[in-house]
Coordinates of C-alpha atoms in Angstrom, one line a residue:
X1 CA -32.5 9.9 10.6
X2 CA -33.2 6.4 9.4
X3 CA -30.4 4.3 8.6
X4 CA -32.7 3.4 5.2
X5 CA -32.7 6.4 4.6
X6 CA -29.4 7.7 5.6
X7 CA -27.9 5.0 3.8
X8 CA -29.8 5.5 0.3
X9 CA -28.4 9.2 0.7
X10 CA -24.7 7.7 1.0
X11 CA -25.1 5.8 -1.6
X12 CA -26.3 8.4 -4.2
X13 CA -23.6 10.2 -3.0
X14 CA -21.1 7.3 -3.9
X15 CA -22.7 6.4 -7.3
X16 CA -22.9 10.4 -8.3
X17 CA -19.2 10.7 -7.6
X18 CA -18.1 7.2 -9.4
X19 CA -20.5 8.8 -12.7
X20 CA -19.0 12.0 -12.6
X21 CA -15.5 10.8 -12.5
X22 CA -15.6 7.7 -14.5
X23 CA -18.7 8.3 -17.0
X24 CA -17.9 12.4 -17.5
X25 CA -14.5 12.9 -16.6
X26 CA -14.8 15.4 -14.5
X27 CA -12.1 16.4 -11.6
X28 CA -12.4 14.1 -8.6
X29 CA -11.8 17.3 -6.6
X30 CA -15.4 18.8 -8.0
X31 CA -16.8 15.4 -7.8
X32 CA -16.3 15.2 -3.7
X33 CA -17.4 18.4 -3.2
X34 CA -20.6 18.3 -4.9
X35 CA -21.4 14.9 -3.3
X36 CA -20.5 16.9 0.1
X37 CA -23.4 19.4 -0.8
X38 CA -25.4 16.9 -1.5
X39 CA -25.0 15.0 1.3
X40 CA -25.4 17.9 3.4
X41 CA -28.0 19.3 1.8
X42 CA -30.2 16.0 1.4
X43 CA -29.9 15.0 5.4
X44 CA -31.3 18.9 6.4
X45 CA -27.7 20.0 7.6
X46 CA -28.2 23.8 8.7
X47 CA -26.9 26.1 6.3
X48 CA -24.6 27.9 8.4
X49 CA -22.8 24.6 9.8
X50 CA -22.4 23.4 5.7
X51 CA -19.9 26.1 5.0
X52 CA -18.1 25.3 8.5
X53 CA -17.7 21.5 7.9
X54 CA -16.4 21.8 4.6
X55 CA -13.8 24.1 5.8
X56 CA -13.0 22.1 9.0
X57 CA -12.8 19.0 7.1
X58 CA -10.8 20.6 4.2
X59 CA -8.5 22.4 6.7
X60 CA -7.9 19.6 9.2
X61 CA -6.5 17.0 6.8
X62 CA -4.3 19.6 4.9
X63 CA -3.4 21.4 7.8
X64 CA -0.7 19.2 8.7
X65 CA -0.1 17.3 4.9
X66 CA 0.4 19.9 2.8
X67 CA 4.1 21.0 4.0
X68 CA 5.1 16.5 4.2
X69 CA 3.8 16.7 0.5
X70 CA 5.9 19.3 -0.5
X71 CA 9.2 18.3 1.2
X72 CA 8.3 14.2 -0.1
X73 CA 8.6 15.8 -3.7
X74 CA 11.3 17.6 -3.4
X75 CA 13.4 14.7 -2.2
X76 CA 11.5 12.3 -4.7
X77 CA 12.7 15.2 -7.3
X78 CA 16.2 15.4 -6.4
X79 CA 16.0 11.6 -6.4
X80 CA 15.2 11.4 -9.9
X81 CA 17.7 14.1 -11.4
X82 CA 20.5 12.8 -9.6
X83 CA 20.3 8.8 -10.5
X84 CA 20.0 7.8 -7.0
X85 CA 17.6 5.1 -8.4
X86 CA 19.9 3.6 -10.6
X87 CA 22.5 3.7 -8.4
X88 CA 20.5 1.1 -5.7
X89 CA 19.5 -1.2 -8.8
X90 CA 22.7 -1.8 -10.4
X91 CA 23.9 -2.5 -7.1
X92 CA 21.8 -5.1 -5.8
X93 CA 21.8 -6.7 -9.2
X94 CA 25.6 -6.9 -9.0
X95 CA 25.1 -8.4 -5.6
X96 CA 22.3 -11.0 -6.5
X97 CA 23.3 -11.6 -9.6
X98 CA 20.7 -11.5 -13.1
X99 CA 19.2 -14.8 -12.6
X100 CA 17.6 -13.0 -9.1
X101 CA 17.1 -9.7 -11.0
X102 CA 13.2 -10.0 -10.6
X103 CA 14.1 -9.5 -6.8
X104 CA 16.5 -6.6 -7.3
X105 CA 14.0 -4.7 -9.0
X106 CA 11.3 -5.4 -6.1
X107 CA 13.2 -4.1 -3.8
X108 CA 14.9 -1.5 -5.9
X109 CA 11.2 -0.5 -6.2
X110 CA 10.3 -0.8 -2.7
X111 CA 13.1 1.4 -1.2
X112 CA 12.7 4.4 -4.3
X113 CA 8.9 4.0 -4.2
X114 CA 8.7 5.8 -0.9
X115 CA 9.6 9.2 -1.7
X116 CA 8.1 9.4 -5.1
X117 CA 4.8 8.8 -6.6
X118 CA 3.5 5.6 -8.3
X119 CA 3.9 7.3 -12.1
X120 CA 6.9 9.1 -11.0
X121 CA 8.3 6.3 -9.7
X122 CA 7.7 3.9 -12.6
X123 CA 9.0 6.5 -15.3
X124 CA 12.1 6.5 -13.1
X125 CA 13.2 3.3 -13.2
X126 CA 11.5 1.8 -16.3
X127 CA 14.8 2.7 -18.7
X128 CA 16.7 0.7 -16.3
X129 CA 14.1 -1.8 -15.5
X130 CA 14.5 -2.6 -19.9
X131 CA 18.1 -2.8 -19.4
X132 CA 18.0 -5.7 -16.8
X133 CA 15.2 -7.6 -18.6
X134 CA 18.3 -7.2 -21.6
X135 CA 21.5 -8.5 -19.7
X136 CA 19.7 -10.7 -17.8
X137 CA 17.3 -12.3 -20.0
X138 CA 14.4 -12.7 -17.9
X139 CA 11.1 -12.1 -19.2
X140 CA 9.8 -8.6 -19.2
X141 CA 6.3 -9.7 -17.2
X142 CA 9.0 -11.0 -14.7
X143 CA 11.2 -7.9 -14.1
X144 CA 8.3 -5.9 -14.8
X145 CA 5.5 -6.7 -12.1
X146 CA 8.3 -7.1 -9.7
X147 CA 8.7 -3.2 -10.1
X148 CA 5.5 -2.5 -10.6
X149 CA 3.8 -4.4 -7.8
X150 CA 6.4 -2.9 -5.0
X151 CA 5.6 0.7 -6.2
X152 CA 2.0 0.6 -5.9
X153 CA 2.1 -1.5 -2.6
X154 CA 4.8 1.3 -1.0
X155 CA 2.3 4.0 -2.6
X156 CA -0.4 3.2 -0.7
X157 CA 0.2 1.9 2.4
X158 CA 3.4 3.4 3.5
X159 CA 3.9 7.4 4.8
X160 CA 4.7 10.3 3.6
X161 CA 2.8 9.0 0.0
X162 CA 0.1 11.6 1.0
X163 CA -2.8 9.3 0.8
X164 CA -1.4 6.8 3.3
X165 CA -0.6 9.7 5.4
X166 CA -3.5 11.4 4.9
X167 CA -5.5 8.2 6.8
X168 CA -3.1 8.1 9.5
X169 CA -4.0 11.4 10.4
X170 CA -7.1 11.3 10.1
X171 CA -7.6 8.0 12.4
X172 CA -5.2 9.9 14.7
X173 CA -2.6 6.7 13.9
X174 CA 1.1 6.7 15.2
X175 CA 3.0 7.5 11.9
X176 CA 5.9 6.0 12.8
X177 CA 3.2 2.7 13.5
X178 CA 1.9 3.1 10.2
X179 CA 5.6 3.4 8.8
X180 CA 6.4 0.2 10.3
X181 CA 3.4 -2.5 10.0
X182 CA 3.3 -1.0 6.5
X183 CA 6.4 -2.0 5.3
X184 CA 6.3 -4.9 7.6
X185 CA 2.9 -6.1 5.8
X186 CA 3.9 -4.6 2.6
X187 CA 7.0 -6.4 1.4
X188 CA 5.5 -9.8 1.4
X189 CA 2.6 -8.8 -0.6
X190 CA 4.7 -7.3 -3.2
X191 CA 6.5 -10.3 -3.1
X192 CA 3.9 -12.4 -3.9
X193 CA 2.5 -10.2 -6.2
X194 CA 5.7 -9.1 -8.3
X195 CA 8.5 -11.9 -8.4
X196 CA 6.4 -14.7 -7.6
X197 CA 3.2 -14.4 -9.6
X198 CA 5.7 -12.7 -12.4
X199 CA 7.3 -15.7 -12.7
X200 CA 4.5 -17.8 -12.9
X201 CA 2.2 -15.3 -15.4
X202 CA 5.2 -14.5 -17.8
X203 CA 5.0 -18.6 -19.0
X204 CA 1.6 -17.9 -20.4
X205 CA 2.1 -14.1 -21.6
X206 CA 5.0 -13.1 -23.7
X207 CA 5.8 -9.0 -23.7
X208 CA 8.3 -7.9 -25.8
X209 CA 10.4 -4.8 -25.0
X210 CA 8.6 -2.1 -27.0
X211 CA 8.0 1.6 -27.2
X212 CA 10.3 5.3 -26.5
X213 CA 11.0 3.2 -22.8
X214 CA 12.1 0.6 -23.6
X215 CA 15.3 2.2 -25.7
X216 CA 16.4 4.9 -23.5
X217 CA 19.7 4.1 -22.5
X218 CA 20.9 4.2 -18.5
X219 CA 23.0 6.3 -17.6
X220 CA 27.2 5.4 -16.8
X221 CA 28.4 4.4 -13.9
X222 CA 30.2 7.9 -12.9
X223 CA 27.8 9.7 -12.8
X224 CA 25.1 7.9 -10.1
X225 CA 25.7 8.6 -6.3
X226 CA 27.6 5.9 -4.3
X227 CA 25.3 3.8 -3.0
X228 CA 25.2 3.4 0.8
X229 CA 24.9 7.5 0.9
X230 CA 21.8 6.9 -1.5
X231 CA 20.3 4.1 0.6
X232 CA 20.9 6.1 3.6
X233 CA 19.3 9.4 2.5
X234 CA 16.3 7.8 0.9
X235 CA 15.6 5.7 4.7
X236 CA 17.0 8.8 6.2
X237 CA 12.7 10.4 6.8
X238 CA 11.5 7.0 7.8
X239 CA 14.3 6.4 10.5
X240 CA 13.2 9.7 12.5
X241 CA 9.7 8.6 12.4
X242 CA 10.1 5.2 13.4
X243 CA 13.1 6.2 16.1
X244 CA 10.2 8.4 18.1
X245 CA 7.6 5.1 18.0
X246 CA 10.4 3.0 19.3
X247 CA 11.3 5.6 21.8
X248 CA 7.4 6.3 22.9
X249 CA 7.1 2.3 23.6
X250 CA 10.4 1.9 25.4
X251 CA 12.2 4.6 26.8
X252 CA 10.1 6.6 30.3
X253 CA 7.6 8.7 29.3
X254 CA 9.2 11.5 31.4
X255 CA 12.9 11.5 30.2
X256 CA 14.9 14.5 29.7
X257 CA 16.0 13.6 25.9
X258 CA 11.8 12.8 24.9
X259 CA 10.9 15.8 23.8
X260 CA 13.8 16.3 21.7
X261 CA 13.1 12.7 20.3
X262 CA 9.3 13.4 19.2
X263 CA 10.1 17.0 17.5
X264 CA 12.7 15.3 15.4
X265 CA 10.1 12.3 15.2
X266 CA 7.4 14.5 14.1
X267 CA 7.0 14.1 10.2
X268 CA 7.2 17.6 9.1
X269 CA 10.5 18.2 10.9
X270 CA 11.4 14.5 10.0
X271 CA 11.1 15.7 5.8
X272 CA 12.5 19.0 6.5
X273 CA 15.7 17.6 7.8
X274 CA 15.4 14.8 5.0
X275 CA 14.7 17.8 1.9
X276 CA 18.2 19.8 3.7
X277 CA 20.3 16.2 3.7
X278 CA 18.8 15.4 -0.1
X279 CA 19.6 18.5 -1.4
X280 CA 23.7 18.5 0.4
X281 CA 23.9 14.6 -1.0
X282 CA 21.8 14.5 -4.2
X283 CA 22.1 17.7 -4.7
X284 CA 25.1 19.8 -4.0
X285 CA 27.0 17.1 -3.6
X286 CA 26.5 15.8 -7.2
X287 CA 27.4 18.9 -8.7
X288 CA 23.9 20.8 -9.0
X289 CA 24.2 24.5 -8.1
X290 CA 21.6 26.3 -6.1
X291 CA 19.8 27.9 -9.3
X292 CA 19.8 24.7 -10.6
X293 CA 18.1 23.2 -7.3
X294 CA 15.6 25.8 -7.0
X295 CA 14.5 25.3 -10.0
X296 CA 13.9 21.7 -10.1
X297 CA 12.5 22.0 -6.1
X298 CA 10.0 24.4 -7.9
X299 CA 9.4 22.1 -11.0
X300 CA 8.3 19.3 -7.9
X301 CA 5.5 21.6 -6.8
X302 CA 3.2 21.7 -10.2
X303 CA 2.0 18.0 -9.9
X304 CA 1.2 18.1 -6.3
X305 CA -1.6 20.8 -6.8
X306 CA -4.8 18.0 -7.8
X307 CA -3.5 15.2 -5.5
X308 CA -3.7 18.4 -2.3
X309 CA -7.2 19.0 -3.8
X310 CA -8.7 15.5 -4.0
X311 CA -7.4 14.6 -0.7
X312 CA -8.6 17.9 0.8
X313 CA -12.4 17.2 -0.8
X314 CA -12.3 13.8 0.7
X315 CA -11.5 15.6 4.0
X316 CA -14.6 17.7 3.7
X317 CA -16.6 14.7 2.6
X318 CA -15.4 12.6 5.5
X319 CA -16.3 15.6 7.7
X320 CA -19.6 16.0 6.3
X321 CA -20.8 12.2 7.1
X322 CA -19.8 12.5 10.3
X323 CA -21.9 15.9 11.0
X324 CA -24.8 15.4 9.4
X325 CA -25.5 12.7 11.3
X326 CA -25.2 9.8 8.9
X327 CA -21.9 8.9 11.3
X328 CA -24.4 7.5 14.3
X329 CA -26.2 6.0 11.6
X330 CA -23.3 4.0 10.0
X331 CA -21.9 3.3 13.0
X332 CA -25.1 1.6 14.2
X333 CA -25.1 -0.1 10.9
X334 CA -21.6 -1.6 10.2
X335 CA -21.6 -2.5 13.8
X336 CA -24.6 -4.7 13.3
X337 CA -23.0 -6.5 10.5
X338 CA -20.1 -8.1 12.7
X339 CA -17.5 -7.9 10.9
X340 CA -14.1 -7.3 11.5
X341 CA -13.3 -3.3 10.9
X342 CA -10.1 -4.3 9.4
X343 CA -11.8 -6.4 6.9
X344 CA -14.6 -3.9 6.7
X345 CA -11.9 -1.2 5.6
X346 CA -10.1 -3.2 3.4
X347 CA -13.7 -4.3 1.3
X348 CA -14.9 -0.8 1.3
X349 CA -11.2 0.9 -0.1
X350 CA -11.1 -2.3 -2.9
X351 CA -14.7 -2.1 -3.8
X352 CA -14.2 2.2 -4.0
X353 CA -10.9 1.3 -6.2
X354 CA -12.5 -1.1 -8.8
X355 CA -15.0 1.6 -9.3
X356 CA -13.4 4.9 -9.2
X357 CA -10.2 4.0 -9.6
X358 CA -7.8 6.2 -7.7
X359 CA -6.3 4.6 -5.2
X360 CA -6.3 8.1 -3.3
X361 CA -10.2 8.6 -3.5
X362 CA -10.5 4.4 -2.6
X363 CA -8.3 5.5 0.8
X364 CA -10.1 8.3 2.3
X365 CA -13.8 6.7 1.1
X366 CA -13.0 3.9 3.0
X367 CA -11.8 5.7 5.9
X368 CA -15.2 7.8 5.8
X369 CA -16.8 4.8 6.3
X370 CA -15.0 3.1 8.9
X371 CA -14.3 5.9 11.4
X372 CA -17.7 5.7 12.9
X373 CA -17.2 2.2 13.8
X374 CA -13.9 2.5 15.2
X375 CA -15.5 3.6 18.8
X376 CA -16.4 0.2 19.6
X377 CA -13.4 -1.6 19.3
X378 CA -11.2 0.7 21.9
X379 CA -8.5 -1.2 21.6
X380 CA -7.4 -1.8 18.0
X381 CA -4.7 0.2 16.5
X382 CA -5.6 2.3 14.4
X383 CA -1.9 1.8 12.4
X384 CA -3.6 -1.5 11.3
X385 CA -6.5 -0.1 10.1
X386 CA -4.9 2.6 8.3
X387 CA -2.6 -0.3 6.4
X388 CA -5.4 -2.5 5.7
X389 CA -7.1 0.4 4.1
X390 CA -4.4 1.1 2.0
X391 CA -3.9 -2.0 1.3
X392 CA -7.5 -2.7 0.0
X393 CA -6.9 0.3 -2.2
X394 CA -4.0 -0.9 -4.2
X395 CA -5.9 -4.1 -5.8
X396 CA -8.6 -4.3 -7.8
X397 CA -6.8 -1.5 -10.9
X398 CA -8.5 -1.4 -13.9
X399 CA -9.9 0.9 -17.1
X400 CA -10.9 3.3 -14.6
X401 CA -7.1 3.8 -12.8
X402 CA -5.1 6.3 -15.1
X403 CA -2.2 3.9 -13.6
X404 CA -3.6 0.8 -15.5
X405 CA -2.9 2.6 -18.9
X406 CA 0.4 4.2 -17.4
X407 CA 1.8 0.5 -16.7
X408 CA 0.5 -0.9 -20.0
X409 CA 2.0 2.2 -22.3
X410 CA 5.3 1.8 -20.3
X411 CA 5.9 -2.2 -20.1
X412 CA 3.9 -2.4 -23.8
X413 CA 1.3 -5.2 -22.5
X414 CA -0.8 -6.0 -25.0
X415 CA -4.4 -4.6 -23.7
X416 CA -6.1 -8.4 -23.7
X417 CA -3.3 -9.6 -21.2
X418 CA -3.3 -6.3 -18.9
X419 CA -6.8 -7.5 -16.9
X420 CA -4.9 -11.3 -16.4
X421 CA -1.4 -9.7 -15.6
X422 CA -1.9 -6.2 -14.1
X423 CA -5.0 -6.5 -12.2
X424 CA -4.9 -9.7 -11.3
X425 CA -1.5 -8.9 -9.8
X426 CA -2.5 -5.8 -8.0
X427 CA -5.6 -7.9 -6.5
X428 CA -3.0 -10.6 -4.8
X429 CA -1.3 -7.7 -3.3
X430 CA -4.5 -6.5 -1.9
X431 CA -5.6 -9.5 -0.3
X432 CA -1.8 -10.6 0.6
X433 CA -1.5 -6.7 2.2
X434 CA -5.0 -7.9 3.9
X435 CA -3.8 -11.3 5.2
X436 CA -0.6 -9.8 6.9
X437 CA -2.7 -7.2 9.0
X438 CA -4.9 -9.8 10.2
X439 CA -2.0 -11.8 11.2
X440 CA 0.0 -8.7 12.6
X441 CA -3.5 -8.0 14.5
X442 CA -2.7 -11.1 16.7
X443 CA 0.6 -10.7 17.4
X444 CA 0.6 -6.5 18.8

């Protein structure tokens, strides 16, 4: 195969799924798969082998995701209903004070941001995000992209949010890795693009508090969760998962107490022992009875279905590339180029995101690309590559990201400020996320 041709076939493949998606609507799921077909297809892919990849592919990725998707939603759930979220804001607003509310709310939004999803997470705290722009008197653009920025930054590049796992696995990366140099890399980007450009954006750009969110009154003070058991819960999944990486680079390989150590390291164990604590702490323990937690575990379920299918396709699509043939071919091909991989990641998930705009699709595009290449460098991490891919996936949001019109309905910006505001903020945490790999490159 002829990397001219191989490469024309790729990017039909690319453009048909960006048309379908963006130009007709249709499911991202159904998009992926008929660019798999035609892939397949179009490069002379046996018939019998078609069927096989799709199913390898499909079934590899979900394999191991689908059960850390279900327990991350029902601790994000229990999250939500309990007022665990407000509980961490009010508190480190008492502690910094209003004047630094901008920074409570980044890392009130970093910390809840890593069980929940992006939307989820933003509906969550956006009632109390209004309140603190009120007591505090900071501009809305201020408080707001502080939020916003450290949701979307924690979405994407920080495990169990299924796309950022979904890369780990698939590039075979330590999670507990992945865990780390994401939130390592992560918290400075959201910095720079929340509180900081915030700040500086909200003197040209005057929101006022508008809409059905910004009048829904917070909750009282009785009836949050204290807040260390909160914190401590929340963390509780990431600890166990970072605790085995620590104990795989320090502790003897052959020790008696290692095995233990990575089973209660491994992430589905690490979430089901997180979804029993949530449920005694945030559940029982706030006065919800078992009907009552059954029914809101199952209620966490319904949304998960299309994010499983999209990053199932994109499993089969990733699979696909690679046996057909077009893998050699890119491999060859980006290699040529000279370019760092991490860079190379980072370009092709931004690039995938301004077009398509999931951040989901953007993530395991850019790992289809890069995987081939990744054979050359034997010894970069594949951690790093799996953050700067997720970090090249959360700039760039625009008409094409259902998330651009979720933000703009919720903090009522006016639709001529959203491209200077928004996206321009989501694009400094892209290349911030970028310029922290690099730098973290050199140091491990």
């Amino acid at each position: 195969m002829s990397s001219g041709f191989a490469l024309s076939i790729l990017g039909i493949s690319v453009l048909m799924i960006i048309v379908m998606c963006v130009r007709f609507k249709i499911s991202a799921f159904l998009a992926l798969m008929f660019a798999c077909f035609f892939i397949a297809l179009a490069t002379g892919m046996p018939l019998d082998k078609i069927s096989k990849s799709l199913e390898t592919g499909m079934g590899n990725t979900l394999g191991f995701l689908a059960p850390i998707l279900a327990f991350g939603a029902v601790i994000g759930k229990l999250m939500e209903v309990s007022g665990g979220a407000e509980r961490l804001a009010r508190t480190l607003i008492g502690v910094l004070g209003k004047s630094q509310a901008h920074w409570a709310m980044l890392i009130v939004g970093y910390v809840c941001g890593i069980p929940v999803f992006f939307q989820v997470g933003l509906v969550l705290l956006i009632a109390l995000m209004f309140s603190v722009v009120k007591e505090s008197g900071l501009p809305v653009l201020q408080v707001g992209l502080s939020m916003v920025a450290a949701l979307l930054t924690v979405h994407c590049i920080v495990p169990p949010h299924p796309a950022a796992m979904a890369i780990a696995l698939t590039l075979k990366a330590d999670v507990g890795k992945v865990i780390f140099y994401g939130l390592l890399v992560g918290l400075p980007a959201a910095a720079l693009a929340g509180p900081i450009f915030g700040k500086f954006i909200s003197r040209y750009y005057e929101v006022e508090p508008a809409g059905v969110f910004a009048s829904t009154a917070p909750r009282d003070d009785a009836e949050l969760p204290p807040f260390g058991l909160t914190l401590f819960t929340i963390l509780f999944p990431l600890l166990l998962m970072i605790n085995k990486t620590f104990f795989d680079l320090l502790a003897p390989k052959d020790a008696v107490y290692m095995p233990v150590v990575a089973f209660i390291g491994n992430p589905i164990v690490a979430l089901f022992l997180s979804s029993i604590l949530t449920y005694v702490v945030l559940g029982i323990g706030r006065g919800f009875t078992l009907e009552d937690l059954g029914k809101k575990t199952e209620a966490s379920f319904g949304p998960m279905a299309s994010i499983i299918l999209v990053i199932g396709a994109a499993g089969s699509f990733n699979k696909i590339i690679m046996d057909c043939g077009m893998g050699d071919v890119l491999k060859d091909v980006l290699t040529a180029i000279q370019v760092s991989p991490l860079i190379m990641a980072w370009l092709i998930a931004i690039l995938m995101r301004f077009a398509i705009g999931s951040a989901t699709v953007a993530m395991m595009t850019g790992v289809g690309f890069i995987m081939p290449v990744l054979a050359n460098y034997p010894g970069l991490d594949p951690a790093l590559v799996a953050v700067a891919t997720g970090a090249g996936a959360i700039g760039a949001s625009h008409v094409t990201d259902s998330g651009f019109w979720f933000v703009k309905e919720c903090l009522g910006i006016p639709m001529r400020a959203m491209y200077a505001t928004f996206t321009l903020s989501t694009t400094i945490a892209a290349v911030g996320g970028l310029v922290g790999v690099l730098i973290l490159a050199q140091l491990v």
